[in-house]
Coordinates of N, CA, C and O in Angstrom, one line a residue:
Q1 N 0.8 -1.2 0.0 CA 0.0 0.0 0.0 C 0.9 1.2 0.0 O 1.8 1.4 0.9
A2 N 0.7 2.1 -1.0 CA 1.5 3.3 -1.0 C 1.2 4.2 0.2 O 0.1 4.3 0.7
Q3 N 2.2 4.9 0.6 CA 2.1 5.8 1.8 C 1.4 7.1 1.4 O 1.6 7.6 0.3
P4 N 0.7 7.7 2.3 CA 0.1 9.0 2.0 C 1.2 10.0 1.9 O 2.3 9.8 2.4
V5 N 0.9 11.1 1.2 CA 1.8 12.2 1.1 C 1.2 13.5 1.7 O 0.1 13.9 1.2
E6 N 1.8 14.0 2.7 CA 1.3 15.2 3.4 C 1.9 16.4 2.9 O 3.1 16.4 2.6
S7 N 1.2 17.5 2.9 CA 1.7 18.8 2.5 C 0.9 19.9 3.2 O -0.1 19.7 3.8
G8 N 1.5 21.1 3.1 CA 0.7 22.3 3.5 C 1.2 22.9 4.8 O 0.7 24.0 5.3
G9 N 2.2 22.3 5.4 CA 2.8 22.8 6.7 C 3.6 24.1 6.4 O 3.8 24.5 5.3
G10 N 4.0 24.7 7.5 CA 4.8 25.9 7.4 C 4.9 26.6 8.8 O 4.6 26.0 9.8
L11 N 5.5 27.8 8.7 CA 5.7 28.6 9.9 C 4.6 29.7 10.0 O 4.3 30.4 9.0
V12 N 3.9 29.8 11.1 CA 2.8 30.7 11.2 C 2.8 31.3 12.6 O 3.2 30.6 13.6
Q13 N 2.3 32.5 12.8 CA 2.2 33.1 14.1 C 1.0 32.6 14.9 O 0.0 32.1 14.3
A14 N 1.1 32.6 16.2 CA 0.0 32.2 17.0 C -1.3 32.9 16.6 O -1.2 34.2 16.3
G15 N -2.4 32.2 16.5 CA -3.6 32.8 16.0 C -3.9 32.7 14.5 O -5.0 32.9 14.0
G16 N -2.9 32.2 13.8 CA -3.0 32.1 12.4 C -3.6 30.8 12.0 O -4.1 30.0 12.8
S17 N -3.6 30.6 10.6 CA -4.3 29.4 10.1 C -3.4 28.7 9.1 O -2.5 29.3 8.4
L18 N -3.6 27.4 8.9 CA -3.0 26.6 7.9 C -3.9 25.5 7.4 O -4.8 25.1 8.2
R19 N -3.7 25.1 6.2 CA -4.5 24.0 5.7 C -3.6 22.9 5.2 O -2.8 23.1 4.3
L20 N -3.7 21.7 5.8 CA -2.9 20.6 5.5 C -3.7 19.7 4.5 O -4.9 19.6 4.6
S21 N -2.9 19.1 3.6 CA -3.5 18.1 2.7 C -2.8 16.8 2.7 O -1.6 16.7 3.0
C22 N -3.6 15.7 2.5 CA -3.0 14.4 2.5 C -3.5 13.7 1.2 O -4.7 13.5 1.1
A23 N -2.6 13.4 0.4 CA -2.9 12.6 -0.8 C -2.8 11.1 -0.5 O -1.7 10.7 -0.3
A24 N -3.9 10.5 -0.5 CA -4.0 9.1 -0.1 C -4.8 8.3 -1.2 O -6.0 8.2 -1.0
S25 N -4.1 7.9 -2.2 CA -4.8 7.3 -3.3 C -4.9 5.8 -3.2 O -4.2 5.2 -2.4
G26 N -5.9 5.2 -3.8 CA -6.1 3.8 -3.8 C -7.3 3.4 -3.1 O -7.8 4.1 -2.2
R27 N -7.8 2.2 -3.4 CA -9.1 1.8 -2.9 C -9.0 1.6 -1.4 O -10.0 1.8 -0.7
T28 N -7.9 1.2 -0.9 CA -7.8 0.9 0.6 C -8.0 2.2 1.4 O -8.8 2.2 2.3
Y29 N -7.4 3.3 1.0 CA -7.6 4.5 1.7 C -9.0 5.1 1.4 O -9.7 5.6 2.4
R30 N -9.5 4.9 0.2 CA -10.8 5.5 -0.1 C -11.9 4.8 0.7 O -12.9 5.4 1.1
S31 N -11.7 3.6 1.1 CA -12.7 2.8 1.8 C -12.5 2.8 3.3 O -13.2 2.2 4.1
S32 N -11.4 3.5 3.7 CA -11.0 3.5 5.2 C -11.4 4.8 5.8 O -11.3 5.9 5.2
P33 N -11.7 4.8 7.1 CA -11.7 6.0 7.9 C -10.3 6.5 7.9 O -9.3 5.7 7.9
M34 N -10.1 7.8 7.9 CA -8.7 8.4 7.9 C -8.5 9.3 9.1 O -9.5 9.9 9.6
G35 N -7.3 9.5 9.4 CA -7.0 10.3 10.6 C -5.8 11.2 10.4 O -4.9 10.8 9.6
W36 N -5.7 12.3 11.1 CA -4.5 13.1 11.2 C -3.9 12.8 12.5 O -4.6 12.7 13.6
F37 N -2.6 12.7 12.5 CA -1.8 12.5 13.8 C -0.7 13.6 13.8 O -0.4 14.2 12.8
R38 N -0.1 13.8 15.0 CA 1.0 14.7 15.1 C 2.0 14.2 16.1 O 1.7 13.5 17.0
Q39 N 3.3 14.6 15.9 CA 4.3 14.3 16.8 C 5.2 15.5 17.1 O 5.8 16.0 16.2
A40 N 5.1 15.9 18.3 CA 5.9 17.1 18.7 C 7.3 16.6 19.2 O 7.4 15.4 19.6
P41 N 8.3 17.4 19.2 CA 9.6 17.0 19.6 C 9.6 16.4 21.0 O 9.1 16.9 21.9
G42 N 10.2 15.2 21.2 CA 10.3 14.5 22.4 C 9.0 13.9 22.9 O 9.0 13.4 24.1
K43 N 8.0 13.9 22.1 CA 6.7 13.3 22.5 C 6.3 12.2 21.5 O 6.8 12.1 20.4
E44 N 5.4 11.3 22.0 CA 4.9 10.3 21.1 C 3.9 10.9 20.1 O 3.3 11.9 20.3
R45 N 3.8 10.2 19.0 CA 2.8 10.6 18.0 C 1.4 10.4 18.6 O 1.1 9.4 19.3
E46 N 0.5 11.4 18.4 CA -0.8 11.3 18.9 C -1.9 11.6 17.8 O -1.6 12.3 16.8
F47 N -3.0 11.0 18.0 CA -4.2 11.2 17.2 C -4.7 12.6 17.4 O -4.7 13.1 18.5
V48 N -5.1 13.3 16.2 CA -5.6 14.6 16.3 C -7.1 14.7 15.8 O -7.9 15.2 16.5
A49 N -7.3 14.1 14.7 CA -8.7 14.1 14.1 C -8.9 13.0 13.2 O -8.0 12.4 12.6
G50 N -10.2 12.5 13.1 CA -10.5 11.4 12.3 C -11.8 11.7 11.5 O -12.7 12.4 12.0
I51 N -12.0 11.0 10.4 CA -13.2 11.1 9.6 C -13.5 9.8 9.0 O -12.6 9.0 8.6
S52 N -14.8 9.4 8.9 CA -15.2 8.1 8.4 C -15.0 8.1 6.9 O -14.7 9.1 6.3
N53 N -15.1 6.9 6.3 CA -14.9 6.8 4.9 C -15.9 7.5 4.1 O -15.7 7.9 2.9
T54 N -17.1 7.8 4.6 CA -18.1 8.6 3.9 C -18.1 10.0 4.3 O -18.9 10.8 3.8
G55 N -17.2 10.4 5.3 CA -17.1 11.8 5.6 C -18.0 12.3 6.8 O -18.0 13.5 7.1
I56 N -18.6 11.3 7.4 CA -19.5 11.8 8.5 C -18.8 11.6 9.8 O -17.7 11.0 10.0
G57 N -19.4 12.3 10.8 CA -19.0 12.2 12.2 C -17.5 12.4 12.5 O -16.9 11.5 13.1
P58 N -17.0 13.6 12.2 CA -15.6 13.8 12.6 C -15.3 13.6 14.1 O -16.2 13.9 14.9
D59 N -14.1 13.2 14.4 CA -13.7 12.9 15.8 C -12.5 13.8 16.0 O -11.5 13.8 15.2
Y60 N -12.4 14.5 17.1 CA -11.3 15.4 17.4 C -10.9 15.2 18.9 O -11.7 14.9 19.7
I61 N -9.6 15.4 19.1 CA -9.2 15.5 20.5 C -9.6 16.8 21.1 O -9.8 17.8 20.3
A62 N -9.7 16.8 22.4 CA -10.3 18.0 23.0 C -9.6 19.3 22.7 O -10.1 20.4 22.6
S63 N -8.2 19.2 22.6 CA -7.4 20.4 22.5 C -7.6 21.1 21.2 O -7.2 22.3 21.0
V64 N -8.1 20.4 20.2 CA -8.3 21.0 18.8 C -9.7 21.2 18.4 O -10.0 21.9 17.4
K65 N -10.6 20.7 19.2 CA -12.0 20.8 18.9 C -12.4 22.3 18.8 O -12.1 23.1 19.7
G66 N -13.1 22.7 17.7 CA -13.5 24.1 17.6 C -12.5 24.9 16.8 O -12.8 26.0 16.4
R67 N -11.3 24.3 16.7 CA -10.2 25.1 15.9 C -9.8 24.4 14.7 O -9.4 25.0 13.7
F68 N -9.9 23.0 14.6 CA -9.5 22.2 13.5 C -10.7 21.6 12.8 O -11.7 21.3 13.5
T69 N -10.7 21.5 11.5 CA -11.7 20.8 10.8 C -11.1 19.8 9.8 O -10.3 20.2 8.9
I70 N -11.5 18.6 9.9 CA -11.1 17.5 9.0 C -12.1 17.3 7.9 O -13.3 17.4 8.2
S71 N -11.7 17.1 6.7 CA -12.6 16.8 5.6 C -11.9 15.9 4.6 O -10.7 15.7 4.7
R72 N -12.7 15.3 3.7 CA -12.1 14.4 2.7 C -12.9 14.6 1.4 O -14.1 14.9 1.4
D73 N -12.1 14.4 0.3 CA -12.6 14.4 -1.0 C -12.3 13.1 -1.6 O -11.2 12.8 -2.0
N74 N -13.3 12.2 -1.7 CA -13.1 10.8 -2.2 C -13.0 10.8 -3.7 O -12.6 9.7 -4.2
I75 N -13.3 11.8 -4.4 CA -13.1 11.8 -5.8 C -11.6 12.1 -6.1 O -11.0 11.4 -7.0
N76 N -11.0 13.0 -5.4 CA -9.6 13.3 -5.7 C -8.6 12.6 -4.7 O -7.4 12.9 -4.7
D77 N -9.2 11.8 -3.7 CA -8.4 11.1 -2.8 C -7.5 12.0 -1.9 O -6.3 11.8 -1.8
V78 N -8.2 13.0 -1.4 CA -7.5 14.0 -0.5 C -8.2 14.1 0.8 O -9.4 14.2 0.8
V79 N -7.4 14.1 1.9 CA -7.9 14.3 3.2 C -7.3 15.6 3.7 O -6.1 15.8 3.7
S80 N -8.1 16.6 4.2 CA -7.6 17.9 4.6 C -7.8 18.1 6.0 O -8.7 17.5 6.7
L81 N -7.0 19.0 6.6 CA -7.1 19.4 7.9 C -6.9 21.0 7.9 O -5.8 21.5 7.7
Q82 N -8.1 21.7 8.1 CA -8.0 23.1 8.3 C -7.8 23.5 9.7 O -8.5 23.0 10.6
M83 N -6.7 24.2 9.9 CA -6.3 24.5 11.3 C -6.4 26.0 11.5 O -5.8 26.8 10.7
S84 N -7.1 26.5 12.5 CA -7.3 27.9 12.8 C -7.0 28.2 14.2 O -6.9 27.2 15.1
S85 N -6.8 29.4 14.6 CA -6.4 29.8 16.0 C -5.3 29.0 16.5 O -5.3 28.5 17.6
L86 N -4.3 28.9 15.7 CA -3.1 28.0 16.0 C -2.4 28.5 17.3 O -2.3 29.7 17.5
K87 N -1.9 27.6 18.0 CA -1.2 27.8 19.3 C 0.2 27.2 19.2 O 0.4 26.3 18.5
P88 N 1.1 27.8 19.9 CA 2.5 27.2 19.9 C 2.5 25.7 20.2 O 3.3 25.0 19.7
E89 N 1.6 25.3 21.1 CA 1.5 23.8 21.4 C 1.0 23.0 20.3 O 1.1 21.7 20.4
D90 N 0.6 23.6 19.2 CA 0.2 22.8 18.0 C 1.5 22.5 17.1 O 1.4 21.7 16.2
T91 N 2.6 23.0 17.5 CA 3.8 22.8 16.8 C 4.2 21.3 16.8 O 4.3 20.7 17.8
A92 N 4.3 20.7 15.6 CA 4.6 19.3 15.5 C 4.7 18.9 14.0 O 4.5 19.7 13.1
V93 N 5.2 17.7 13.8 CA 5.1 17.1 12.4 C 3.7 16.4 12.3 O 3.4 15.6 13.2
Y94 N 3.0 16.7 11.3 CA 1.6 16.2 11.1 C 1.6 15.1 10.0 O 2.2 15.3 9.0
Y95 N 1.0 14.0 10.3 CA 0.9 12.9 9.5 C -0.6 12.5 9.3 O -1.4 12.7 10.1
C96 N -0.8 11.8 8.2 CA -2.1 11.2 8.0 C -2.0 9.7 7.8 O -0.9 9.2 7.4
N97 N -3.0 8.9 8.1 CA -3.0 7.5 8.0 C -4.4 7.0 8.0 O -5.3 7.7 8.6
A98 N -4.6 5.8 7.5 CA -5.9 5.2 7.7 C -6.1 4.8 9.2 O -5.1 4.5 9.9
L99 N -7.3 4.8 9.6 CA -7.6 4.3 11.0 C -8.0 2.8 11.0 O -8.4 2.3 10.0
E100 N -7.8 2.2 12.1 CA -8.1 0.7 12.2 C -9.5 0.5 11.8 O -9.9 -0.4 11.1
F101 N -10.4 1.3 12.4 CA -11.9 1.2 12.1 C -12.4 2.6 12.5 O -11.8 3.3 13.3
W102 N -13.7 2.8 12.1 CA -14.3 4.1 12.5 C -14.6 4.1 14.0 O -15.2 3.2 14.5
G103 N -14.1 5.1 14.7 CA -14.2 5.2 16.1 C -12.9 4.9 16.8 O -12.7 5.2 18.0
S104 N -12.0 4.3 16.1 CA -10.6 4.1 16.6 C -9.8 5.3 16.5 O -10.0 6.1 15.6
R105 N -8.8 5.4 17.3 CA -7.9 6.5 17.2 C -6.5 6.0 17.0 O -5.5 6.7 17.2
R106 N -6.4 4.8 16.5 CA -5.2 4.1 16.2 C -5.0 4.0 14.7 O -6.0 3.8 14.0
S107 N -3.7 4.1 14.2 CA -3.5 3.9 12.8 C -3.6 2.5 12.4 O -3.3 1.5 13.1
R108 N -4.1 2.3 11.2 CA -4.3 0.9 10.6 C -2.9 0.4 10.1 O -2.7 -0.8 10.3
F109 N -2.1 1.2 9.6 CA -0.8 0.8 9.0 C 0.3 1.3 9.9 O 0.3 2.4 10.5
S110 N 1.4 0.5 10.0 CA 2.5 0.9 10.8 C 3.5 1.8 10.0 O 4.4 2.3 10.7
T111 N 3.4 1.9 8.7 CA 4.3 2.7 8.0 C 3.6 4.1 7.8 O 2.4 4.2 7.7
W112 N 4.5 5.1 7.8 CA 4.1 6.5 7.8 C 4.8 7.2 6.6 O 5.9 6.9 6.2
G113 N 4.1 8.3 6.2 CA 4.8 9.2 5.2 C 5.8 10.1 5.9 O 6.1 9.9 7.1
Q114 N 6.3 11.0 5.2 CA 7.3 11.9 5.8 C 6.7 13.0 6.6 O 7.4 13.6 7.5
G115 N 5.4 13.2 6.5 CA 4.7 14.2 7.3 C 5.0 15.6 6.8 O 5.8 15.9 5.9
T116 N 4.4 16.6 7.5 CA 4.6 18.0 7.1 C 4.7 18.8 8.4 O 3.9 18.6 9.4
Q117 N 5.8 19.6 8.5 CA 6.1 20.3 9.7 C 5.2 21.6 9.9 O 5.1 22.4 8.9
V118 N 4.6 21.7 11.0 CA 3.8 22.9 11.4 C 4.5 23.5 12.6 O 4.8 22.9 13.6
T119 N 4.9 24.8 12.4 CA 5.6 25.5 13.5 C 4.8 26.8 13.8 O 4.6 27.6 12.9
V120 N 4.4 26.9 15.1 CA 3.6 28.1 15.5 C 4.4 28.9 16.4 O 4.8 28.4 17.5
S121 N 4.7 30.1 16.0 CA 5.5 31.0 16.9 C 4.7 31.9 17.7 O 3.5 32.2 17.4
T122 N 5.3 32.4 18.8 CA 4.5 33.3 19.7 C 4.6 34.7 19.2 O 5.3 35.1 18.4

């Protein structure tokens, strides 16, 4: 299974916005719930947001709820993460991956793409 390709990261001031994209082509990804994860320096990778294969019922961790919005385009095989009101604690490398099943916050695959760096300055 080809790895997803993440893009859209960058350096932004606190309070700013970024939109991340994940190109995840193939039937496996198209039929899977998808999630965004992040890994900050010195910390374990954590789940951030998830969306079902049909795009319903997004799931967010408490710290990003109301600020981040996950969406997917199953025609173009893209999963997006719109991030607003960014905080320095959102600084991390962001990854996408399929989820084990809808409702899970664990990745289905153990391999990861290169991710995209998000840096939020004060």
